[in-house]
Every structure is written in structure tokens, then in C-alpha cells.
Amino acid sequence: MLTPVAQGHGADAQEKALGSLVDAELAFARMGRQRGIREAFLTSFAEDGIAFDPAPYRLRERWGRRPADTDPHAIALDWSPAQAGIARSLDLGYTTGPFTLSLAAKPADVTHGVFFSVWQRRRGKPWRVVLDAGITTPSPVDFAAFGAAPRPRFNGRAGGIAERRRLLAAESEALGNGAAGITPNVYGRHLARDVRLHRDGALPVVSRHDVAASAAHRMSRTAWTPAGARVSTAG
């Protein structure tokens, strides 16, 4: 159960927590290289952690039924975090960056992509992945061109449980408009200035203007229903 109390944290605590999150991502990638991706993912994901293929599924549940890798180096999946962010309550964060995928039998045939992972940690527990979404891209991605990482907004109010309800309500009312759907213009009005759009097979799109323009080219109307939400204890 989330505790609706926001704790005050100084800059040093924020920097240390962010560093620990990046370290967790680096350790995840290192284990994948050394011991195979199956063991790395099962170790680093939360029990209820979600991945996509393309529909969402509980990774530990599905991957736990797979046989152990006979050759942990048959698939080379390499990645590193290019950007990361963390909640003011230091219990929820994200990492994103480029990855490459290749087979040992065909090392020259490299697939490029971008990952986006949401991490959470309980009090006294290590960071674990609760959501992981990746896309392939037609070429390597230069994150330096994206500028500064999106920054968390914090209005000083605590209440993780209440904010989760508010988030689900906003998603349902603003964007999950039933069968009527929403138009690209309506969609654009709900985007943050530094929004990112990741679509499989395309380079990431950055900024409200460019994401709204991309949506206008791709959709006329759309609708969806939120299946869940997770927020930090700071709300």
C-alpha cells in the first residue's frame, strides 16, 4: 500500500537516489551481457512488472516458463541509459536510451532501437522494473540532440493514492473518450511541452509541436481505456 506522505529530500539525497537508479540499469545491462538476457530480465523485473510484445504481459510470469538459455551469449542485447529521472519521493523513476540487438551467428546484422523503463523501489528494497517498452529504429538514435531530460513537476502536495485516482480520471475523461474518440488537436492539447513519442520502426519524436504534428498525420480519431496507473508516494 502506498503511504500518502511526501518526504523532504535535499539535493544530495536526490542525486544519490538518481545515481542508484542509473547503477541499477547499468547492472541490468551488464548481467544481460554476462549471464544472458533471460536471467537478467527475471532478476531485474518486479513480480508484477509489465513488458510489451506488442500487447502487455507480466514478464516474470511468461519468461519464468521459458527454459534456461543453453548459450547465454547467443543473443547480444546491449544498452545503456542516456537519460534518467526520479520522483521527489525517490521511489519511482525512469531510464531511457539506445540499444542494439544482434545474434552471435550474424554479428554484422544489428538491430537498433530505444528502450524506456519505469523503475520502482519499496522501502529498503532494490530498484525493480515495473514497465519496460522498447521500439526498433531505422538508425542509431543520438540522445544528445534531444536536449535536457524532461523534469518532474512537483506541487508540494502529498497523496500517492489520491493522485493515482486523479491520473486515471484524467486519462479516462480527457483521452479515453469512448467510441467517439479524440482528434489530433484534442490530443495535442494534453501533451507536455517536452513530451516524447516512441513508435516502433521510427525515430523518437520530441516536443509538443512535433508529436502533435505526427499524430495529425497518423490518426483521424482514436480511443483507449486505461488499464492501470502507478504514481510515486509524492503524488
GROMACS .gro file of C-alpha atoms in nm:
model
  235
    1MET     CA    1   0.000   0.000   0.000
    2LEU     CA    2   0.133   0.342  -0.089
    3THR     CA    3   0.181   0.581   0.202
    4PRO     CA    4   0.041   0.925   0.111
    5VAL     CA    5   0.326   1.116   0.269
    6ALA     CA    6   0.587   1.314   0.079
    7GLN     CA    7   0.924   1.327   0.250
    8GLY     CA    8   1.158   1.620   0.212
    9HIS     CA    9   1.482   1.534   0.037
   10GLY     CA   10   1.779   1.758  -0.024
   11ALA     CA   11   1.978   1.781  -0.344
   12ASP     CA   12   2.233   1.529  -0.219
   13ALA     CA   13   1.965   1.268  -0.149
   14GLN     CA   14   1.812   1.332  -0.491
   15GLU     CA   15   2.146   1.292  -0.666
   16LYS     CA   16   2.231   0.974  -0.474
   17ALA     CA   17   1.893   0.821  -0.550
   18LEU     CA   18   1.921   0.908  -0.918
   19GLY     CA   19   2.270   0.759  -0.921
   20SER     CA   20   2.142   0.438  -0.764
   21LEU     CA   21   1.875   0.415  -1.033
   22VAL     CA   22   2.131   0.455  -1.312
   23ASP     CA   23   2.353   0.198  -1.139
   24ALA     CA   24   2.061  -0.046  -1.134
   25GLU     CA   25   2.010  -0.002  -1.508
   26LEU     CA   26   2.382  -0.048  -1.578
   27ALA     CA   27   2.389  -0.363  -1.362
   28PHE     CA   28   2.084  -0.494  -1.550
   29ALA     CA   29   2.262  -0.447  -1.884
   30ARG     CA   30   2.587  -0.595  -1.753
   31MET     CA   31   2.410  -0.908  -1.631
   32GLY     CA   32   2.249  -0.945  -1.970
   33ARG     CA   33   2.588  -0.943  -2.139
   34GLN     CA   34   2.749  -1.179  -1.889
   35ARG     CA   35   2.472  -1.424  -1.797
   36GLY     CA   36   2.213  -1.391  -2.072
   37ILE     CA   37   1.902  -1.182  -2.114
   38ARG     CA   38   1.662  -1.434  -1.957
   39GLU     CA   39   1.839  -1.431  -1.621
   40ALA     CA   40   1.894  -1.055  -1.635
   41PHE     CA   41   1.528  -0.976  -1.702
   42LEU     CA   42   1.395  -1.221  -1.445
   43THR     CA   43   1.631  -1.077  -1.184
   44SER     CA   44   1.564  -0.711  -1.259
   45PHE     CA   45   1.185  -0.712  -1.308
   46ALA     CA   46   0.932  -0.672  -1.029
   47GLU     CA   47   0.691  -0.960  -0.972
   48ASP     CA   48   0.416  -0.762  -1.146
   49GLY     CA   49   0.646  -0.593  -1.399
   50ILE     CA   50   0.495  -0.538  -1.744
   51ALA     CA   51   0.660  -0.570  -2.086
   52PHE     CA   52   0.508  -0.547  -2.436
   53ASP     CA   53   0.513  -0.791  -2.729
   54PRO     CA   54   0.324  -0.591  -2.858
   55ALA     CA   55   0.041  -0.644  -2.608
   56PRO     CA   56   0.128  -0.606  -2.237
   57TYR     CA   57   0.221  -0.914  -2.036
   58ARG     CA   58   0.375  -0.992  -1.697
   59LEU     CA   59   0.735  -1.067  -1.783
   60ARG     CA   60   0.832  -1.285  -1.488
   61GLU     CA   61   0.523  -1.498  -1.538
   62ARG     CA   62   0.592  -1.561  -1.907
   63TRP     CA   63   0.970  -1.572  -1.906
   64GLY     CA   64   0.973  -1.791  -1.596
   65ARG     CA   65   0.819  -2.069  -1.805
   66ARG     CA   66   1.097  -2.049  -2.062
   67PRO     CA   67   1.382  -2.299  -2.042
   68ALA     CA   68   1.718  -2.167  -1.930
   69ASP     CA   69   1.944  -2.032  -2.205
   70THR     CA   70   2.166  -2.304  -2.345
   71ASP     CA   71   2.401  -2.034  -2.471
   72PRO     CA   72   2.361  -1.704  -2.281
   73HIS     CA   73   2.568  -1.529  -2.547
   74ALA     CA   74   2.364  -1.643  -2.850
   75ILE     CA   75   2.176  -1.311  -2.840
   76ALA     CA   76   2.372  -0.992  -2.783
   77LEU     CA   77   2.146  -0.722  -2.638
   78ASP     CA   78   2.345  -0.414  -2.538
   79TRP     CA   79   2.201  -0.096  -2.391
   80SER     CA   80   2.285   0.191  -2.161
   81PRO     CA   81   2.081   0.475  -2.008
   82ALA     CA   82   2.119   0.805  -2.189
   83GLN     CA   83   1.871   0.987  -1.966
   84ALA     CA   84   1.703   0.918  -1.633
   85GLY     CA   85   1.464   1.090  -1.395
   86ILE     CA   86   1.334   1.027  -1.047
   87ALA     CA   87   1.035   1.133  -0.838
   88ARG     CA   88   1.085   1.374  -0.549
   89SER     CA   89   0.989   1.093  -0.311
   90LEU     CA   90   1.279   0.888  -0.456
   91ASP     CA   91   1.070   0.575  -0.506
   92LEU     CA   92   0.976   0.591  -0.877
   93GLY     CA   93   1.189   0.675  -1.179
   94TYR     CA   94   1.256   0.614  -1.546
   95THR     CA   95   1.552   0.537  -1.769
   96THR     CA   96   1.574   0.559  -2.146
   97GLY     CA   97   1.843   0.517  -2.405
   98PRO     CA   98   1.958   0.332  -2.716
   99PHE     CA   99   2.003  -0.042  -2.756
  100THR     CA  100   2.147  -0.278  -3.016
  101LEU     CA  101   2.044  -0.636  -3.080
  102SER     CA  102   2.234  -0.897  -3.277
  103LEU     CA  103   2.279  -1.273  -3.296
  104ALA     CA  104   2.614  -1.438  -3.234
  105ALA     CA  105   2.566  -1.627  -3.561
  106LYS     CA  106   2.519  -1.298  -3.752
  107PRO     CA  107   2.712  -1.031  -3.560
  108ALA     CA  108   2.708  -0.785  -3.852
  109ASP     CA  109   2.328  -0.785  -3.870
  110VAL     CA  110   2.250  -0.527  -3.598
  111THR     CA  111   1.906  -0.401  -3.497
  112HIS     CA  112   1.892  -0.054  -3.340
  113GLY     CA  113   1.630   0.069  -3.100
  114VAL     CA  114   1.533   0.269  -2.794
  115PHE     CA  115   1.416   0.143  -2.456
  116PHE     CA  116   1.205   0.317  -2.195
  117SER     CA  117   1.183   0.163  -1.848
  118VAL     CA  118   0.994   0.264  -1.535
  119TRP     CA  119   1.153   0.154  -1.207
  120GLN     CA  120   1.014   0.142  -0.855
  121ARG     CA  121   1.159   0.055  -0.518
  122ARG     CA  122   0.991  -0.021  -0.191
  123ARG     CA  123   1.137   0.097   0.136
  124GLY     CA  124   1.462  -0.089   0.200
  125LYS     CA  125   1.435  -0.284  -0.126
  126PRO     CA  126   1.634  -0.258  -0.452
  127TRP     CA  127   1.508  -0.093  -0.769
  128ARG     CA  128   1.294  -0.319  -0.990
  129VAL     CA  129   1.149  -0.264  -1.338
  130VAL     CA  130   0.769  -0.224  -1.333
  131LEU     CA  131   0.724  -0.132  -1.701
  132ASP     CA  132   0.953  -0.177  -1.999
  133ALA     CA  133   0.874  -0.064  -2.353
  134GLY     CA  134   1.114  -0.075  -2.645
  135ILE     CA  135   1.099   0.022  -3.011
  136THR     CA  136   1.320  -0.056  -3.307
  137THR     CA  137   1.453   0.239  -3.506
  138PRO     CA  138   1.579   0.262  -3.866
  139SER     CA  139   1.914   0.401  -3.748
  140PRO     CA  140   2.104   0.471  -3.424
  141VAL     CA  141   1.950   0.738  -3.201
  142ASP     CA  142   2.151   1.037  -3.082
  143PHE     CA  143   2.005   1.136  -2.747
  144ALA     CA  144   2.226   1.445  -2.728
  145ALA     CA  145   2.005   1.606  -2.993
  146PHE     CA  146   1.707   1.578  -2.760
  147GLY     CA  147   1.842   1.834  -2.515
  148ALA     CA  148   1.778   1.814  -2.141
  149ALA     CA  149   1.577   1.527  -1.996
  150PRO     CA  150   1.215   1.600  -1.900
  151ARG     CA  151   1.198   1.728  -1.542
  152PRO     CA  152   0.949   1.615  -1.277
  153ARG     CA  153   0.677   1.856  -1.173
  154PHE     CA  154   0.601   1.867  -0.803
  155ASN     CA  155   0.343   2.095  -0.644
  156GLY     CA  156   0.430   2.011  -0.285
  157ARG     CA  157   0.118   1.806  -0.217
  158ALA     CA  158   0.150   1.450  -0.097
  159GLY     CA  159  -0.100   1.177  -0.171
  160GLY     CA  160   0.002   0.889  -0.393
  161ILE     CA  161  -0.333   0.712  -0.365
  162ALA     CA  162  -0.540   1.023  -0.435
  163GLU     CA  163  -0.315   1.127  -0.724
  164ARG     CA  164  -0.344   0.783  -0.878
  165ARG     CA  165  -0.722   0.824  -0.884
  166ARG     CA  166  -0.683   1.172  -1.033
  167LEU     CA  167  -0.449   1.039  -1.301
  168LEU     CA  168  -0.686   0.759  -1.403
  169ALA     CA  169  -0.976   1.004  -1.410
  170ALA     CA  170  -0.780   1.248  -1.628
  171GLU     CA  171  -0.680   0.970  -1.865
  172SER     CA  172  -1.037   0.847  -1.895
  173GLU     CA  173  -1.205   1.185  -1.928
  174ALA     CA  174  -0.951   1.370  -2.141
  175LEU     CA  175  -0.826   1.097  -2.370
  176GLY     CA  176  -1.035   0.783  -2.324
  177ASN     CA  177  -1.344   0.939  -2.479
  178GLY     CA  178  -1.526   0.615  -2.553
  179ALA     CA  179  -1.646   0.532  -2.901
  180ALA     CA  180  -1.645   0.899  -3.004
  181GLY     CA  181  -1.267   0.906  -2.982
  182ILE     CA  182  -1.042   1.210  -2.990
  183THR     CA  183  -0.895   1.415  -3.271
  184PRO     CA  184  -0.527   1.508  -3.313
  185ASN     CA  185  -0.600   1.864  -3.195
  186VAL     CA  186  -0.758   1.741  -2.873
  187TYR     CA  187  -0.468   1.502  -2.824
  188GLY     CA  188  -0.216   1.783  -2.873
  189ARG     CA  189  -0.377   1.999  -2.604
  190HIS     CA  190  -0.299   1.734  -2.343
  191LEU     CA  191   0.071   1.699  -2.424
  192ALA     CA  192   0.354   1.836  -2.211
  193ARG     CA  193   0.599   2.074  -2.376
  194ASP     CA  194   0.881   1.816  -2.358
  195VAL     CA  195   0.671   1.511  -2.449
  196ARG     CA  196   0.832   1.214  -2.625
  197LEU     CA  197   0.662   0.983  -2.873
  198HIS     CA  198   0.811   0.638  -2.937
  199ARG     CA  199   0.667   0.432  -3.226
  200ASP     CA  200   0.813   0.105  -3.343
  201GLY     CA  201   1.008   0.136  -3.665
  202ALA     CA  202   1.054   0.514  -3.641
  203LEU     CA  203   1.289   0.754  -3.467
  204PRO     CA  204   1.153   0.910  -3.144
  205VAL     CA  205   0.960   1.235  -3.188
  206VAL     CA  206   1.024   1.513  -2.937
  207SER     CA  207   0.824   1.821  -2.824
  208ARG     CA  208   0.454   1.905  -2.815
  209HIS     CA  209   0.460   2.062  -3.161
  210ASP     CA  210   0.628   1.771  -3.338
  211VAL     CA  211   0.434   1.499  -3.155
  212ALA     CA  212   0.102   1.671  -3.230
  213ALA     CA  213   0.202   1.706  -3.596
  214SER     CA  214   0.300   1.339  -3.611
  215ALA     CA  215  -0.034   1.239  -3.459
  216ALA     CA  216  -0.219   1.454  -3.712
  217HIS     CA  217  -0.053   1.263  -3.995
  218ARG     CA  218  -0.123   0.923  -3.842
  219MET     CA  219  -0.473   0.940  -3.698
  220SER     CA  220  -0.816   1.087  -3.753
  221ARG     CA  221  -0.983   0.964  -3.435
  222THR     CA  222  -0.875   0.722  -3.168
  223ALA     CA  223  -0.991   0.600  -2.829
  224TRP     CA  224  -0.844   0.394  -2.547
  225THR     CA  225  -0.920   0.283  -2.194
  226PRO     CA  226  -0.661   0.300  -1.914
  227ALA     CA  227  -0.593  -0.040  -1.758
  228GLY     CA  228  -0.389   0.085  -1.462
  229ALA     CA  229  -0.171   0.357  -1.319
  230ARG     CA  230   0.120   0.393  -1.081
  231VAL     CA  231   0.248   0.709  -0.916
  232SER     CA  232   0.515   0.797  -0.662
  233THR     CA  233   0.423   0.846  -0.299
  234ALA     CA  234   0.486   1.217  -0.352
  235GLY     CA  235   0.194   1.218  -0.592
   0.00000   0.00000   0.00000
